[in-house]
Amino acid sequence: MTHTTVAPDDKRDVRRANKVAASDRSKAENRLGMRLVAPAIFLMLLVTAFPMLRALYLSVFNYSLTAPDDREFVGLSNYWTALTDSLFWETTLNTVFIMVVTVAVELVIGFAFAMVMHRVIFARGIIRTSILIPYGIITVVSGFAWQFAFSNNNGFVNEWLPFVEDGFNWFGQYGSAMAAIMVSEIWKTTPFMSLLLLAGLAQVSEDMLEAAKVDGATWWQRLWKVILPNMRSAIMVAVLFRALDAYRIFDNIYVMTAGAQGTESISFLTYRQVIEQFQLGIGSALSVLLFLSVLLIAFLIVKIFRVDLAAARQEG
């Protein structure tokens, strides 16, 4: 009798003691974690926050490296100049156009590649390596390779496409030049998209797919009702990473057209103002606007997908 009345209290005491011990251990682990990441956080702040604050500071000055002694505080005048300039909006539209088209195409092709890498049952290593090779090539090298491919003198693209004249100059007008730039971008970064989607595809339960198959669901129904909904977190991460990367496009434009035919991006415009024309004030204002637009894009993508990453990590 004595045993049955005391045991529940003992169990509660044991649970309470374990909870306190677990809480103490958790706090100790958190403190250890903070100490371990503190140097990395300090280094990241040093190499990222300082340039951002410096750019923010320079953006409120009329400051040219050709006349450093004539630096003058102008407030938000540089931002007003940029936002009222048609060239700024043209480059922004170019950048958004490249981002939307390349990310959409890469999402479709990348998903197909991810399915191949996930389902292939023979020579898996060779096939996966072959698909990922383009991502290992430096973007500048990729840009030069595709510039050569689209050349009207010795490129092979005109010969391969029957509806294109042999002497067609891809870089002679806006539309075809943008197409060449986007082909180079898609070829280079689609493997990265497929790699992220492959990670999401591996988390889709085979039991759910088998259950859907037993219930008579077709392949198309399993794709839309089972696979894609369970990959929403991975798709959001892939789209987010690639959209932000595509919005900062610079290398391919610099190599393939140097901004000719109206193919400048917002990053290229900032580069021209700072590096070629030495206008640190307006260039810094453009870089701040670029940073703010990147934050806006990231916010919109997270809101559109409505993914709870904590729940996705099963931490909720």
PDB file of C-alpha atoms in Angstrom:
ATOM      1  CA  MET A   1       0.000   0.000   0.000  1.00  0.00           C
ATOM      2  CA  THR A   2       2.821   2.269   0.977  1.00  0.00           C
ATOM      3  CA  HIS A   3       4.571   1.479  -2.278  1.00  0.00           C
ATOM      4  CA  THR A   4       1.565   2.420  -4.463  1.00  0.00           C
ATOM      5  CA  THR A   5       1.063   5.818  -2.793  1.00  0.00           C
ATOM      6  CA  VAL A   6       4.724   6.870  -2.873  1.00  0.00           C
ATOM      7  CA  ALA A   7       5.655   5.714  -6.376  1.00  0.00           C
ATOM      8  CA  PRO A   8       3.727   8.411  -8.323  1.00  0.00           C
ATOM      9  CA  ASP A   9       5.392  11.152  -6.290  1.00  0.00           C
ATOM     10  CA  ASP A  10       8.738   9.535  -6.918  1.00  0.00           C
ATOM     11  CA  LYS A  11       8.038   9.393 -10.630  1.00  0.00           C
ATOM     12  CA  ARG A  12       7.026  13.044 -10.703  1.00  0.00           C
ATOM     13  CA  ASP A  13      10.175  13.919  -8.787  1.00  0.00           C
ATOM     14  CA  VAL A  14      12.289  11.907 -11.212  1.00  0.00           C
ATOM     15  CA  ARG A  15      10.607  13.567 -14.230  1.00  0.00           C
ATOM     16  CA  ARG A  16      11.039  17.001 -12.650  1.00  0.00           C
ATOM     17  CA  ALA A  17      14.690  16.257 -11.906  1.00  0.00           C
ATOM     18  CA  ASN A  18      15.254  15.001 -15.456  1.00  0.00           C
ATOM     19  CA  LYS A  19      13.536  18.101 -16.862  1.00  0.00           C
ATOM     20  CA  VAL A  20      15.721  20.383 -14.764  1.00  0.00           C
ATOM     21  CA  ALA A  21      18.804  18.415 -15.743  1.00  0.00           C
ATOM     22  CA  ALA A  22      17.793  18.515 -19.409  1.00  0.00           C
ATOM     23  CA  SER A  23      17.125  22.224 -19.172  1.00  0.00           C
ATOM     24  CA  ASP A  24      20.523  22.817 -17.574  1.00  0.00           C
ATOM     25  CA  ARG A  25      22.195  20.656 -20.206  1.00  0.00           C
ATOM     26  CA  SER A  26      20.336  22.468 -22.980  1.00  0.00           C
ATOM     27  CA  LYS A  27      21.392  25.851 -21.624  1.00  0.00           C
ATOM     28  CA  ALA A  28      24.977  24.671 -21.320  1.00  0.00           C
ATOM     29  CA  GLU A  29      24.914  23.388 -24.922  1.00  0.00           C
ATOM     30  CA  ASN A  30      23.468  26.674 -26.117  1.00  0.00           C
ATOM     31  CA  ARG A  31      26.184  28.621 -24.310  1.00  0.00           C
ATOM     32  CA  LEU A  32      28.844  26.366 -25.811  1.00  0.00           C
ATOM     33  CA  GLY A  33      27.303  26.796 -29.247  1.00  0.00           C
ATOM     34  CA  MET A  34      27.312  30.569 -28.911  1.00  0.00           C
ATOM     35  CA  ARG A  35      30.971  30.556 -27.896  1.00  0.00           C
ATOM     36  CA  LEU A  36      31.885  28.367 -30.857  1.00  0.00           C
ATOM     37  CA  VAL A  37      30.075  30.478 -33.465  1.00  0.00           C
ATOM     38  CA  ALA A  38      31.046  33.842 -31.960  1.00  0.00           C
ATOM     39  CA  PRO A  39      34.370  34.102 -33.885  1.00  0.00           C
ATOM     40  CA  ALA A  40      32.635  33.245 -37.155  1.00  0.00           C
ATOM     41  CA  ILE A  41      29.867  35.789 -36.490  1.00  0.00           C
ATOM     42  CA  PHE A  42      32.456  38.460 -35.688  1.00  0.00           C
ATOM     43  CA  LEU A  43      34.362  37.671 -38.884  1.00  0.00           C
ATOM     44  CA  MET A  44      31.168  37.754 -40.966  1.00  0.00           C
ATOM     45  CA  LEU A  45      30.213  41.117 -39.476  1.00  0.00           C
ATOM     46  CA  LEU A  46      33.691  42.402 -40.209  1.00  0.00           C
ATOM     47  CA  VAL A  47      33.715  41.387 -43.879  1.00  0.00           C
ATOM     48  CA  THR A  48      30.037  42.029 -44.682  1.00  0.00           C
ATOM     49  CA  ALA A  49      28.605  44.634 -42.340  1.00  0.00           C
ATOM     50  CA  PHE A  50      31.495  47.079 -42.659  1.00  0.00           C
ATOM     51  CA  PRO A  51      31.327  47.331 -46.504  1.00  0.00           C
ATOM     52  CA  MET A  52      27.540  47.705 -46.301  1.00  0.00           C
ATOM     53  CA  LEU A  53      27.777  50.492 -43.715  1.00  0.00           C
ATOM     54  CA  ARG A  54      30.568  52.131 -45.714  1.00  0.00           C
ATOM     55  CA  ALA A  55      28.440  52.025 -48.887  1.00  0.00           C
ATOM     56  CA  LEU A  56      25.512  53.483 -46.940  1.00  0.00           C
ATOM     57  CA  TYR A  57      27.765  56.289 -45.699  1.00  0.00           C
ATOM     58  CA  LEU A  58      29.215  57.086 -49.147  1.00  0.00           C
ATOM     59  CA  SER A  59      25.780  57.041 -50.764  1.00  0.00           C
ATOM     60  CA  VAL A  60      24.854  60.359 -49.123  1.00  0.00           C
ATOM     61  CA  PHE A  61      27.845  62.166 -50.623  1.00  0.00           C
ATOM     62  CA  ASN A  62      28.621  63.535 -54.053  1.00  0.00           C
ATOM     63  CA  TYR A  63      31.970  61.802 -54.173  1.00  0.00           C
ATOM     64  CA  SER A  64      34.184  61.104 -57.169  1.00  0.00           C
ATOM     65  CA  LEU A  65      37.633  59.541 -57.008  1.00  0.00           C
ATOM     66  CA  THR A  66      38.797  61.984 -59.690  1.00  0.00           C
ATOM     67  CA  ALA A  67      38.152  64.851 -57.240  1.00  0.00           C
ATOM     68  CA  PRO A  68      38.318  63.380 -53.709  1.00  0.00           C
ATOM     69  CA  ASP A  69      38.741  66.798 -52.043  1.00  0.00           C
ATOM     70  CA  ASP A  70      35.437  68.019 -53.457  1.00  0.00           C
ATOM     71  CA  ARG A  71      33.330  65.507 -51.545  1.00  0.00           C
ATOM     72  CA  GLU A  72      30.011  67.101 -50.629  1.00  0.00           C
ATOM     73  CA  PHE A  73      27.127  65.890 -48.441  1.00  0.00           C
ATOM     74  CA  VAL A  74      23.978  65.677 -50.590  1.00  0.00           C
ATOM     75  CA  GLY A  75      21.652  63.603 -48.397  1.00  0.00           C
ATOM     76  CA  LEU A  76      19.308  61.377 -50.412  1.00  0.00           C
ATOM     77  CA  SER A  77      20.011  63.193 -53.668  1.00  0.00           C
ATOM     78  CA  ASN A  78      21.908  60.220 -55.138  1.00  0.00           C
ATOM     79  CA  TYR A  79      18.930  57.938 -54.468  1.00  0.00           C
ATOM     80  CA  TRP A  80      16.571  60.419 -56.106  1.00  0.00           C
ATOM     81  CA  THR A  81      18.886  60.679 -59.109  1.00  0.00           C
ATOM     82  CA  ALA A  82      18.980  56.905 -59.496  1.00  0.00           C
ATOM     83  CA  LEU A  83      15.243  56.366 -59.006  1.00  0.00           C
ATOM     84  CA  THR A  84      14.314  59.095 -61.525  1.00  0.00           C
ATOM     85  CA  ASP A  85      16.755  57.857 -64.181  1.00  0.00           C
ATOM     86  CA  SER A  86      15.207  55.716 -66.927  1.00  0.00           C
ATOM     87  CA  LEU A  87      18.465  53.747 -67.251  1.00  0.00           C
ATOM     88  CA  PHE A  88      18.071  52.483 -63.680  1.00  0.00           C
ATOM     89  CA  TRP A  89      14.600  51.121 -64.412  1.00  0.00           C
ATOM     90  CA  GLU A  90      15.703  49.632 -67.738  1.00  0.00           C
ATOM     91  CA  THR A  91      18.509  47.733 -66.053  1.00  0.00           C
ATOM     92  CA  THR A  92      16.174  46.673 -63.239  1.00  0.00           C
ATOM     93  CA  LEU A  93      13.664  45.307 -65.754  1.00  0.00           C
ATOM     94  CA  ASN A  94      16.466  43.473 -67.566  1.00  0.00           C
ATOM     95  CA  THR A  95      17.591  41.962 -64.278  1.00  0.00           C
ATOM     96  CA  VAL A  96      14.082  40.901 -63.258  1.00  0.00           C
ATOM     97  CA  PHE A  97      13.455  39.460 -66.745  1.00  0.00           C
ATOM     98  CA  ILE A  98      16.647  37.393 -66.613  1.00  0.00           C
ATOM     99  CA  MET A  99      15.861  36.250 -63.063  1.00  0.00           C
ATOM    100  CA  VAL A 100      12.290  35.145 -63.826  1.00  0.00           C
ATOM    101  CA  VAL A 101      13.085  33.339 -67.087  1.00  0.00           C
ATOM    102  CA  THR A 102      16.246  31.586 -65.926  1.00  0.00           C
ATOM    103  CA  VAL A 103      14.822  30.481 -62.570  1.00  0.00           C
ATOM    104  CA  ALA A 104      11.617  29.178 -64.205  1.00  0.00           C
ATOM    105  CA  VAL A 105      13.521  27.195 -66.851  1.00  0.00           C
ATOM    106  CA  GLU A 106      16.068  25.940 -64.341  1.00  0.00           C
ATOM    107  CA  LEU A 107      13.295  24.804 -62.001  1.00  0.00           C
ATOM    108  CA  VAL A 108      11.734  22.605 -64.694  1.00  0.00           C
ATOM    109  CA  ILE A 109      14.991  21.209 -66.085  1.00  0.00           C
ATOM    110  CA  GLY A 110      16.513  20.922 -62.621  1.00  0.00           C
ATOM    111  CA  PHE A 111      13.533  18.896 -61.394  1.00  0.00           C
ATOM    112  CA  ALA A 112      13.861  16.560 -64.382  1.00  0.00           C
ATOM    113  CA  PHE A 113      17.559  16.104 -63.651  1.00  0.00           C
ATOM    114  CA  ALA A 114      16.789  15.511 -59.967  1.00  0.00           C
ATOM    115  CA  MET A 115      14.268  12.802 -60.912  1.00  0.00           C
ATOM    116  CA  VAL A 116      16.861  11.143 -63.144  1.00  0.00           C
ATOM    117  CA  MET A 117      19.543  11.263 -60.434  1.00  0.00           C
ATOM    118  CA  HIS A 118      17.059   9.937 -57.840  1.00  0.00           C
ATOM    119  CA  ARG A 119      15.582   7.119 -59.885  1.00  0.00           C
ATOM    120  CA  VAL A 120      18.509   5.937 -61.973  1.00  0.00           C
ATOM    121  CA  ILE A 121      19.563   2.405 -61.020  1.00  0.00           C
ATOM    122  CA  PHE A 122      22.726   2.007 -63.128  1.00  0.00           C
ATOM    123  CA  ALA A 123      25.892   4.080 -63.412  1.00  0.00           C
ATOM    124  CA  ARG A 124      24.430   6.417 -60.786  1.00  0.00           C
ATOM    125  CA  GLY A 125      27.774   8.019 -59.942  1.00  0.00           C
ATOM    126  CA  ILE A 126      28.703   8.714 -63.560  1.00  0.00           C
ATOM    127  CA  ILE A 127      25.265  10.133 -64.400  1.00  0.00           C
ATOM    128  CA  ARG A 128      25.190  12.384 -61.330  1.00  0.00           C
ATOM    129  CA  THR A 129      28.711  13.630 -61.991  1.00  0.00           C
ATOM    130  CA  SER A 130      27.927  14.313 -65.653  1.00  0.00           C
ATOM    131  CA  ILE A 131      24.866  16.371 -64.711  1.00  0.00           C
ATOM    132  CA  LEU A 132      26.785  18.402 -62.109  1.00  0.00           C
ATOM    133  CA  ILE A 133      29.882  19.144 -64.244  1.00  0.00           C
ATOM    134  CA  PRO A 134      28.669  22.545 -65.608  1.00  0.00           C
ATOM    135  CA  TYR A 135      28.287  23.906 -62.072  1.00  0.00           C
ATOM    136  CA  GLY A 136      31.964  23.193 -61.422  1.00  0.00           C
ATOM    137  CA  ILE A 137      33.038  25.461 -64.272  1.00  0.00           C
ATOM    138  CA  ILE A 138      33.883  29.069 -63.454  1.00  0.00           C
ATOM    139  CA  THR A 139      31.195  31.462 -64.668  1.00  0.00           C
ATOM    140  CA  VAL A 140      33.652  33.586 -66.653  1.00  0.00           C
ATOM    141  CA  VAL A 141      34.940  30.509 -68.471  1.00  0.00           C
ATOM    142  CA  SER A 142      31.359  29.438 -69.160  1.00  0.00           C
ATOM    143  CA  GLY A 143      30.576  32.915 -70.507  1.00  0.00           C
ATOM    144  CA  PHE A 144      33.537  32.861 -72.896  1.00  0.00           C
ATOM    145  CA  ALA A 145      32.620  29.334 -74.050  1.00  0.00           C
ATOM    146  CA  TRP A 146      29.047  30.349 -74.871  1.00  0.00           C
ATOM    147  CA  GLN A 147      30.211  33.590 -76.485  1.00  0.00           C
ATOM    148  CA  PHE A 148      32.312  31.458 -78.800  1.00  0.00           C
ATOM    149  CA  ALA A 149      29.377  29.084 -79.381  1.00  0.00           C
ATOM    150  CA  PHE A 150      27.062  31.949 -80.403  1.00  0.00           C
ATOM    151  CA  SER A 151      29.702  33.687 -82.549  1.00  0.00           C
ATOM    152  CA  ASN A 152      28.609  34.335 -86.137  1.00  0.00           C
ATOM    153  CA  ASN A 153      32.153  33.670 -87.386  1.00  0.00           C
ATOM    154  CA  ASN A 154      33.157  30.337 -85.899  1.00  0.00           C
ATOM    155  CA  GLY A 155      30.383  29.369 -83.464  1.00  0.00           C
ATOM    156  CA  PHE A 156      28.384  26.165 -83.811  1.00  0.00           C
ATOM    157  CA  VAL A 157      24.943  27.394 -82.714  1.00  0.00           C
ATOM    158  CA  ASN A 158      24.060  28.858 -86.137  1.00  0.00           C
ATOM    159  CA  GLU A 159      24.950  25.549 -87.785  1.00  0.00           C
ATOM    160  CA  TRP A 160      22.899  23.511 -85.321  1.00  0.00           C
ATOM    161  CA  LEU A 161      19.745  25.619 -85.572  1.00  0.00           C
ATOM    162  CA  PRO A 162      18.093  25.163 -88.989  1.00  0.00           C
ATOM    163  CA  PHE A 163      15.886  28.267 -88.625  1.00  0.00           C
ATOM    164  CA  VAL A 164      18.883  30.575 -88.074  1.00  0.00           C
ATOM    165  CA  GLU A 165      20.935  32.058 -90.912  1.00  0.00           C
ATOM    166  CA  ASP A 166      24.609  31.136 -91.007  1.00  0.00           C
ATOM    167  CA  GLY A 167      25.817  34.699 -90.541  1.00  0.00           C
ATOM    168  CA  PHE A 168      23.269  35.676 -87.878  1.00  0.00           C
ATOM    169  CA  ASN A 169      24.853  37.880 -85.209  1.00  0.00           C
ATOM    170  CA  TRP A 170      23.357  36.889 -81.847  1.00  0.00           C
ATOM    171  CA  PHE A 171      24.950  39.867 -80.129  1.00  0.00           C
ATOM    172  CA  GLY A 172      23.783  42.441 -82.683  1.00  0.00           C
ATOM    173  CA  GLN A 173      20.341  43.093 -81.158  1.00  0.00           C
ATOM    174  CA  TYR A 174      18.672  43.081 -77.746  1.00  0.00           C
ATOM    175  CA  GLY A 175      16.461  39.977 -77.953  1.00  0.00           C
ATOM    176  CA  SER A 176      19.004  37.484 -79.251  1.00  0.00           C
ATOM    177  CA  ALA A 177      21.764  38.886 -77.012  1.00  0.00           C
ATOM    178  CA  MET A 178      19.564  38.422 -73.946  1.00  0.00           C
ATOM    179  CA  ALA A 179      18.707  34.893 -75.125  1.00  0.00           C
ATOM    180  CA  ALA A 180      22.402  34.016 -75.424  1.00  0.00           C
ATOM    181  CA  ILE A 181      23.104  35.396 -71.941  1.00  0.00           C
ATOM    182  CA  MET A 182      20.228  33.430 -70.417  1.00  0.00           C
ATOM    183  CA  VAL A 183      21.262  30.190 -72.159  1.00  0.00           C
ATOM    184  CA  SER A 184      24.717  30.538 -70.650  1.00  0.00           C
ATOM    185  CA  GLU A 185      23.233  31.270 -67.224  1.00  0.00           C
ATOM    186  CA  ILE A 186      20.811  28.332 -67.394  1.00  0.00           C
ATOM    187  CA  TRP A 187      23.488  25.895 -68.573  1.00  0.00           C
ATOM    188  CA  LYS A 188      25.819  26.923 -65.769  1.00  0.00           C
ATOM    189  CA  THR A 189      23.449  26.922 -62.786  1.00  0.00           C
ATOM    190  CA  THR A 190      20.792  24.297 -63.544  1.00  0.00           C
ATOM    191  CA  PRO A 191      22.913  21.592 -61.818  1.00  0.00           C
ATOM    192  CA  PHE A 192      22.825  23.626 -58.610  1.00  0.00           C
ATOM    193  CA  MET A 193      19.037  23.759 -58.804  1.00  0.00           C
ATOM    194  CA  SER A 194      18.852  20.016 -59.458  1.00  0.00           C
ATOM    195  CA  LEU A 195      21.138  19.325 -56.500  1.00  0.00           C
ATOM    196  CA  LEU A 196      18.849  21.232 -54.124  1.00  0.00           C
ATOM    197  CA  LEU A 197      15.748  19.548 -55.557  1.00  0.00           C
ATOM    198  CA  LEU A 198      17.404  16.137 -55.272  1.00  0.00           C
ATOM    199  CA  ALA A 199      17.783  16.708 -51.527  1.00  0.00           C
ATOM    200  CA  GLY A 200      14.067  17.477 -51.296  1.00  0.00           C
ATOM    201  CA  LEU A 201      13.150  14.526 -53.486  1.00  0.00           C
ATOM    202  CA  ALA A 202      15.042  12.156 -51.203  1.00  0.00           C
ATOM    203  CA  GLN A 203      12.784  13.198 -48.303  1.00  0.00           C
ATOM    204  CA  VAL A 204       9.560  12.161 -50.054  1.00  0.00           C
ATOM    205  CA  SER A 205       8.327   9.000 -48.370  1.00  0.00           C
ATOM    206  CA  GLU A 206       8.337   5.923 -50.590  1.00  0.00           C
ATOM    207  CA  ASP A 207       5.497   4.543 -48.444  1.00  0.00           C
ATOM    208  CA  MET A 208       3.254   7.434 -49.464  1.00  0.00           C
ATOM    209  CA  LEU A 209       4.128   6.899 -53.128  1.00  0.00           C
ATOM    210  CA  GLU A 210       3.395   3.186 -52.840  1.00  0.00           C
ATOM    211  CA  ALA A 211       0.098   3.902 -51.053  1.00  0.00           C
ATOM    212  CA  ALA A 212      -0.913   6.345 -53.784  1.00  0.00           C
ATOM    213  CA  LYS A 213       0.025   3.780 -56.425  1.00  0.00           C
ATOM    214  CA  VAL A 214      -2.052   1.129 -54.671  1.00  0.00           C
ATOM    215  CA  ASP A 215      -4.988   3.567 -54.613  1.00  0.00           C
ATOM    216  CA  GLY A 216      -4.736   3.826 -58.383  1.00  0.00           C
ATOM    217  CA  ALA A 217      -3.082   7.237 -58.691  1.00  0.00           C
ATOM    218  CA  THR A 218      -1.364   7.857 -61.998  1.00  0.00           C
ATOM    219  CA  TRP A 219       2.223   9.117 -62.261  1.00  0.00           C
ATOM    220  CA  TRP A 220       0.950  12.622 -62.954  1.00  0.00           C
ATOM    221  CA  GLN A 221      -1.364  12.506 -59.905  1.00  0.00           C
ATOM    222  CA  ARG A 222       1.437  11.223 -57.669  1.00  0.00           C
ATOM    223  CA  LEU A 223       3.632  14.082 -58.900  1.00  0.00           C
ATOM    224  CA  TRP A 224       1.085  16.826 -58.160  1.00  0.00           C
ATOM    225  CA  LYS A 225      -0.580  15.331 -55.073  1.00  0.00           C
ATOM    226  CA  VAL A 226       2.331  13.642 -53.275  1.00  0.00           C
ATOM    227  CA  ILE A 227       5.785  14.588 -54.559  1.00  0.00           C
ATOM    228  CA  LEU A 228       5.521  18.334 -55.144  1.00  0.00           C
ATOM    229  CA  PRO A 229       3.586  19.162 -51.919  1.00  0.00           C
ATOM    230  CA  ASN A 230       6.178  17.278 -49.869  1.00  0.00           C
ATOM    231  CA  MET A 231       8.994  19.097 -51.672  1.00  0.00           C
ATOM    232  CA  ARG A 232       7.649  22.599 -51.086  1.00  0.00           C
ATOM    233  CA  SER A 233      10.376  23.508 -48.584  1.00  0.00           C
ATOM    234  CA  ALA A 234      13.138  22.277 -50.880  1.00  0.00           C
ATOM    235  CA  ILE A 235      11.595  24.062 -53.875  1.00  0.00           C
ATOM    236  CA  MET A 236      11.376  27.294 -51.901  1.00  0.00           C
ATOM    237  CA  VAL A 237      15.030  27.078 -50.874  1.00  0.00           C
ATOM    238  CA  ALA A 238      16.106  26.280 -54.452  1.00  0.00           C
ATOM    239  CA  VAL A 239      14.061  29.139 -55.931  1.00  0.00           C
ATOM    240  CA  LEU A 240      15.215  31.547 -53.220  1.00  0.00           C
ATOM    241  CA  PHE A 241      18.903  30.790 -53.676  1.00  0.00           C
ATOM    242  CA  ARG A 242      18.778  30.896 -57.459  1.00  0.00           C
ATOM    243  CA  ALA A 243      16.567  33.989 -57.649  1.00  0.00           C
ATOM    244  CA  LEU A 244      18.907  35.978 -55.429  1.00  0.00           C
ATOM    245  CA  ASP A 245      21.908  34.709 -57.376  1.00  0.00           C
ATOM    246  CA  ALA A 246      20.297  35.463 -60.749  1.00  0.00           C
ATOM    247  CA  TYR A 247      19.319  38.959 -59.622  1.00  0.00           C
ATOM    248  CA  ARG A 248      23.002  39.727 -59.076  1.00  0.00           C
ATOM    249  CA  ILE A 249      23.987  38.560 -62.565  1.00  0.00           C
ATOM    250  CA  PHE A 250      27.172  40.235 -63.775  1.00  0.00           C
ATOM    251  CA  ASP A 251      29.797  37.821 -65.154  1.00  0.00           C
ATOM    252  CA  ASN A 252      27.942  36.556 -68.225  1.00  0.00           C
ATOM    253  CA  ILE A 253      26.876  40.065 -69.250  1.00  0.00           C
ATOM    254  CA  TYR A 254      30.384  41.425 -68.757  1.00  0.00           C
ATOM    255  CA  VAL A 255      31.938  38.647 -70.840  1.00  0.00           C
ATOM    256  CA  MET A 256      29.351  38.170 -73.588  1.00  0.00           C
ATOM    257  CA  THR A 257      28.053  41.691 -74.360  1.00  0.00           C
ATOM    258  CA  ALA A 258      29.780  44.118 -71.956  1.00  0.00           C
ATOM    259  CA  GLY A 259      26.337  45.684 -71.524  1.00  0.00           C
ATOM    260  CA  ALA A 260      25.893  46.425 -75.257  1.00  0.00           C
ATOM    261  CA  GLN A 261      22.456  46.408 -76.956  1.00  0.00           C
ATOM    262  CA  GLY A 262      20.764  47.421 -73.692  1.00  0.00           C
ATOM    263  CA  THR A 263      21.658  44.204 -71.885  1.00  0.00           C
ATOM    264  CA  GLU A 264      22.968  45.839 -68.723  1.00  0.00           C
ATOM    265  CA  SER A 265      21.860  44.509 -65.346  1.00  0.00           C
ATOM    266  CA  ILE A 266      21.628  46.527 -62.148  1.00  0.00           C
ATOM    267  CA  SER A 267      24.921  44.991 -60.943  1.00  0.00           C
ATOM    268  CA  PHE A 268      26.614  45.937 -64.213  1.00  0.00           C
ATOM    269  CA  LEU A 269      25.303  49.503 -63.950  1.00  0.00           C
ATOM    270  CA  THR A 270      26.707  49.738 -60.414  1.00  0.00           C
ATOM    271  CA  TYR A 271      30.036  48.392 -61.643  1.00  0.00           C
ATOM    272  CA  ARG A 272      30.199  51.027 -64.397  1.00  0.00           C
ATOM    273  CA  GLN A 273      29.465  53.862 -62.000  1.00  0.00           C
ATOM    274  CA  VAL A 274      32.026  52.788 -59.390  1.00  0.00           C
ATOM    275  CA  ILE A 275      34.847  51.121 -61.326  1.00  0.00           C
ATOM    276  CA  GLU A 276      34.751  52.786 -64.756  1.00  0.00           C
ATOM    277  CA  GLN A 277      33.468  56.271 -63.890  1.00  0.00           C
ATOM    278  CA  PHE A 278      34.811  56.508 -60.287  1.00  0.00           C
ATOM    279  CA  GLN A 279      31.484  57.900 -59.005  1.00  0.00           C
ATOM    280  CA  LEU A 280      31.503  56.415 -55.520  1.00  0.00           C
ATOM    281  CA  GLY A 281      28.497  58.391 -54.316  1.00  0.00           C
ATOM    282  CA  ILE A 282      25.946  57.367 -56.945  1.00  0.00           C
ATOM    283  CA  GLY A 283      27.551  53.920 -57.222  1.00  0.00           C
ATOM    284  CA  SER A 284      27.126  53.354 -53.493  1.00  0.00           C
ATOM    285  CA  ALA A 285      23.502  54.493 -53.716  1.00  0.00           C
ATOM    286  CA  LEU A 286      22.928  51.936 -56.495  1.00  0.00           C
ATOM    287  CA  SER A 287      24.526  49.190 -54.411  1.00  0.00           C
ATOM    288  CA  VAL A 288      22.266  50.057 -51.462  1.00  0.00           C
ATOM    289  CA  LEU A 289      19.213  49.935 -53.751  1.00  0.00           C
ATOM    290  CA  LEU A 290      20.425  46.582 -55.087  1.00  0.00           C
ATOM    291  CA  PHE A 291      20.729  45.262 -51.533  1.00  0.00           C
ATOM    292  CA  LEU A 292      17.243  46.481 -50.612  1.00  0.00           C
ATOM    293  CA  SER A 293      15.730  44.925 -53.744  1.00  0.00           C
ATOM    294  CA  VAL A 294      17.399  41.596 -52.902  1.00  0.00           C
ATOM    295  CA  LEU A 295      15.831  41.737 -49.437  1.00  0.00           C
ATOM    296  CA  LEU A 296      12.451  42.492 -51.012  1.00  0.00           C
ATOM    297  CA  ILE A 297      12.731  39.542 -53.393  1.00  0.00           C
ATOM    298  CA  ALA A 298      13.674  37.193 -50.551  1.00  0.00           C
ATOM    299  CA  PHE A 299      10.724  38.433 -48.482  1.00  0.00           C
ATOM    300  CA  LEU A 300       8.279  37.946 -51.371  1.00  0.00           C
ATOM    301  CA  ILE A 301       9.492  34.422 -52.156  1.00  0.00           C
ATOM    302  CA  VAL A 302       9.172  33.346 -48.515  1.00  0.00           C
ATOM    303  CA  LYS A 303       5.675  34.851 -48.358  1.00  0.00           C
ATOM    304  CA  ILE A 304       4.574  33.268 -51.644  1.00  0.00           C
ATOM    305  CA  PHE A 305       5.616  29.751 -50.644  1.00  0.00           C
ATOM    306  CA  ARG A 306       4.323  30.115 -47.055  1.00  0.00           C
ATOM    307  CA  VAL A 307       6.741  27.523 -45.753  1.00  0.00           C
ATOM    308  CA  ASP A 308       7.334  27.167 -42.024  1.00  0.00           C
ATOM    309  CA  LEU A 309      10.987  26.146 -42.000  1.00  0.00           C
ATOM    310  CA  ALA A 310      10.872  25.311 -38.277  1.00  0.00           C
ATOM    311  CA  ALA A 311       7.999  22.912 -38.888  1.00  0.00           C
ATOM    312  CA  ALA A 312       9.803  21.543 -41.924  1.00  0.00           C
ATOM    313  CA  ARG A 313      12.736  20.721 -39.663  1.00  0.00           C
ATOM    314  CA  GLN A 314      10.234  19.099 -37.281  1.00  0.00           C
ATOM    315  CA  GLU A 315      11.170  21.541 -34.560  1.00  0.00           C
ATOM    316  CA  GLY A 316       7.717  22.943 -34.057  1.00  0.00           C
TER     317      GLY A 316
END
